[in-house]
């Protein structure tokens, strides 16, 4: 299965998981107090994990993702946008709340996404000749 096809299904599954947390679990499921912070930052963690997969699926024209340097740039660029978005939530006009845990979860998700995507890049037959990517 091609990396683009794998990325598509990971993004679809991740998006459904994020929607489930945001629109079903948070409002309708009783969450123990000890798990509330995790449920609070879970969408950021999952969303940032999806950064390289979404770039591969949607933005292949701009992000080739053929080398480790391409992957690092894509993950860093996506993480920068996520962090800017979080800081924009400090502006009261948007009606959203700023949280440092969301930023930490985004960083963790981007790192995990980087390593998982790098591992998949190494296993792809069309990328066998590229030895720069190590996972």
Short mmCIF file of C-alpha atoms in Angstrom, two decimals:
data_model
loop_
_atom_site.label_atom_id
_atom_site.label_comp_id
_atom_site.label_asym_id
_atom_site.label_seq_id
_atom_site.Cartn_x
_atom_site.Cartn_y
_atom_site.Cartn_z
CA UNK A 1 0.00 0.00 0.00
CA UNK A 2 1.41 3.38 -0.95
CA UNK A 3 2.35 5.90 1.72
CA UNK A 4 -0.23 8.36 0.38
CA UNK A 5 -3.02 5.79 0.76
CA UNK A 6 -1.86 4.86 4.27
CA UNK A 7 -1.75 8.57 5.14
CA UNK A 8 -5.29 9.04 3.86
CA UNK A 9 -6.69 6.33 6.11
CA UNK A 10 -4.69 7.49 9.15
CA UNK A 11 -5.98 11.06 8.67
CA UNK A 12 -9.56 9.85 8.28
CA UNK A 13 -9.35 7.64 11.39
CA UNK A 14 -7.63 10.41 13.37
CA UNK A 15 -10.23 12.98 12.36
CA UNK A 16 -13.06 10.66 13.41
CA UNK A 17 -11.28 10.09 16.73
CA UNK A 18 -10.88 13.85 17.31
CA UNK A 19 -14.55 14.46 16.48
CA UNK A 20 -15.55 11.64 18.83
CA UNK A 21 -13.58 13.19 21.69
CA UNK A 22 -14.80 16.75 21.02
CA UNK A 23 -18.45 16.12 20.16
CA UNK A 24 -19.39 12.91 21.97
CA UNK A 25 -17.03 12.11 24.85
CA UNK A 26 -16.53 15.62 26.27
CA UNK A 27 -20.17 16.72 26.28
CA UNK A 28 -22.00 13.43 26.96
CA UNK A 29 -19.68 11.04 28.82
CA UNK A 30 -18.86 11.40 32.50
CA UNK A 31 -15.10 11.66 32.75
CA UNK A 32 -13.30 11.07 36.06
CA UNK A 33 -11.55 14.18 37.32
CA UNK A 34 -8.11 12.55 36.96
CA UNK A 35 -8.68 11.96 33.21
CA UNK A 36 -10.14 15.38 32.35
CA UNK A 37 -6.77 16.95 31.44
CA UNK A 38 -6.03 14.08 29.03
CA UNK A 39 -9.43 14.37 27.37
CA UNK A 40 -8.84 18.13 27.20
CA UNK A 41 -5.60 17.94 25.25
CA UNK A 42 -6.27 14.68 23.34
CA UNK A 43 -7.48 16.49 20.17
CA UNK A 44 -4.25 18.53 20.09
CA UNK A 45 -2.14 15.40 20.56
CA UNK A 46 -3.98 13.49 17.85
CA UNK A 47 -4.15 16.46 15.48
CA UNK A 48 -0.43 17.13 15.72
CA UNK A 49 0.29 13.45 15.23
CA UNK A 50 -1.62 13.72 11.94
CA UNK A 51 0.55 16.61 10.61
CA UNK A 52 2.94 14.59 8.39
CA UNK A 53 0.16 12.27 7.25
CA UNK A 54 -2.10 15.17 6.29
CA UNK A 55 0.77 16.87 4.47
CA UNK A 56 1.47 13.68 2.54
CA UNK A 57 -2.18 13.20 1.61
CA UNK A 58 -3.30 16.78 0.93
CA UNK A 59 -0.18 18.80 0.19
CA UNK A 60 2.06 16.47 -1.79
CA UNK A 61 2.58 19.26 -4.28
CA UNK A 62 4.24 21.47 -1.64
CA UNK A 63 5.68 18.90 0.79
CA UNK A 64 7.37 16.04 -1.06
CA UNK A 65 8.33 14.10 2.09
CA UNK A 66 11.05 12.06 0.43
CA UNK A 67 13.91 12.73 2.85
CA UNK A 68 14.31 13.17 6.56
CA UNK A 69 14.93 16.89 6.02
CA UNK A 70 11.60 17.21 4.17
CA UNK A 71 9.82 15.43 6.99
CA UNK A 72 11.46 17.57 9.69
CA UNK A 73 10.56 20.76 7.83
CA UNK A 74 6.95 19.64 7.37
CA UNK A 75 6.52 18.67 11.02
CA UNK A 76 8.17 21.86 12.29
CA UNK A 77 6.14 24.06 9.96
CA UNK A 78 2.88 22.37 10.97
CA UNK A 79 3.80 22.58 14.65
CA UNK A 80 4.59 26.27 14.28
CA UNK A 81 1.13 26.88 12.80
CA UNK A 82 -0.50 24.92 15.63
CA UNK A 83 1.38 26.93 18.27
CA UNK A 84 0.48 30.23 16.58
CA UNK A 85 -3.15 29.11 16.55
CA UNK A 86 -2.97 28.36 20.28
CA UNK A 87 -1.50 31.78 21.05
CA UNK A 88 -4.21 33.44 18.94
CA UNK A 89 -6.67 31.99 21.42
CA UNK A 90 -5.37 34.55 23.93
CA UNK A 91 -7.30 37.18 21.97
CA UNK A 92 -10.75 37.28 23.59
CA UNK A 93 -12.57 37.92 20.29
CA UNK A 94 -12.33 34.25 19.25
CA UNK A 95 -14.11 32.89 22.34
CA UNK A 96 -11.52 30.13 22.84
CA UNK A 97 -9.21 29.37 25.74
CA UNK A 98 -5.42 29.26 25.74
CA UNK A 99 -3.74 26.32 27.46
CA UNK A 100 -0.08 25.42 27.79
CA UNK A 101 -1.00 21.72 28.01
CA UNK A 102 -2.37 22.00 24.47
CA UNK A 103 1.00 23.25 23.26
CA UNK A 104 2.85 20.46 25.09
CA UNK A 105 0.44 17.88 23.67
CA UNK A 106 0.94 19.34 20.18
CA UNK A 107 4.72 19.06 20.51
CA UNK A 108 4.44 15.47 21.75
CA UNK A 109 2.00 14.58 18.96
CA UNK A 110 4.26 16.09 16.29
CA UNK A 111 7.25 14.10 17.59
CA UNK A 112 5.28 10.86 17.65
CA UNK A 113 3.88 11.58 14.19
CA UNK A 114 7.38 12.28 12.91
CA UNK A 115 8.76 8.96 14.15
CA UNK A 116 5.79 6.91 12.92
CA UNK A 117 5.85 8.56 9.49
CA UNK A 118 9.64 8.16 9.24
CA UNK A 119 9.25 4.45 10.00
CA UNK A 120 6.63 4.13 7.27
CA UNK A 121 8.88 6.00 4.82
CA UNK A 122 11.66 3.49 5.42
CA UNK A 123 9.31 0.55 4.78
CA UNK A 124 7.95 1.89 1.48
CA UNK A 125 9.35 0.11 -1.60
CA UNK A 126 9.31 3.27 -3.76
CA UNK A 127 11.55 4.98 -1.21
CA UNK A 128 14.00 2.08 -0.74
CA UNK A 129 16.84 3.99 -2.38
CA UNK A 130 16.64 6.82 0.13
CA UNK A 131 18.98 6.03 3.00
CA UNK A 132 18.78 9.41 4.71
CA UNK A 133 15.63 8.54 6.65
CA UNK A 134 16.28 6.56 9.81
CA UNK A 135 13.70 5.68 12.40
#
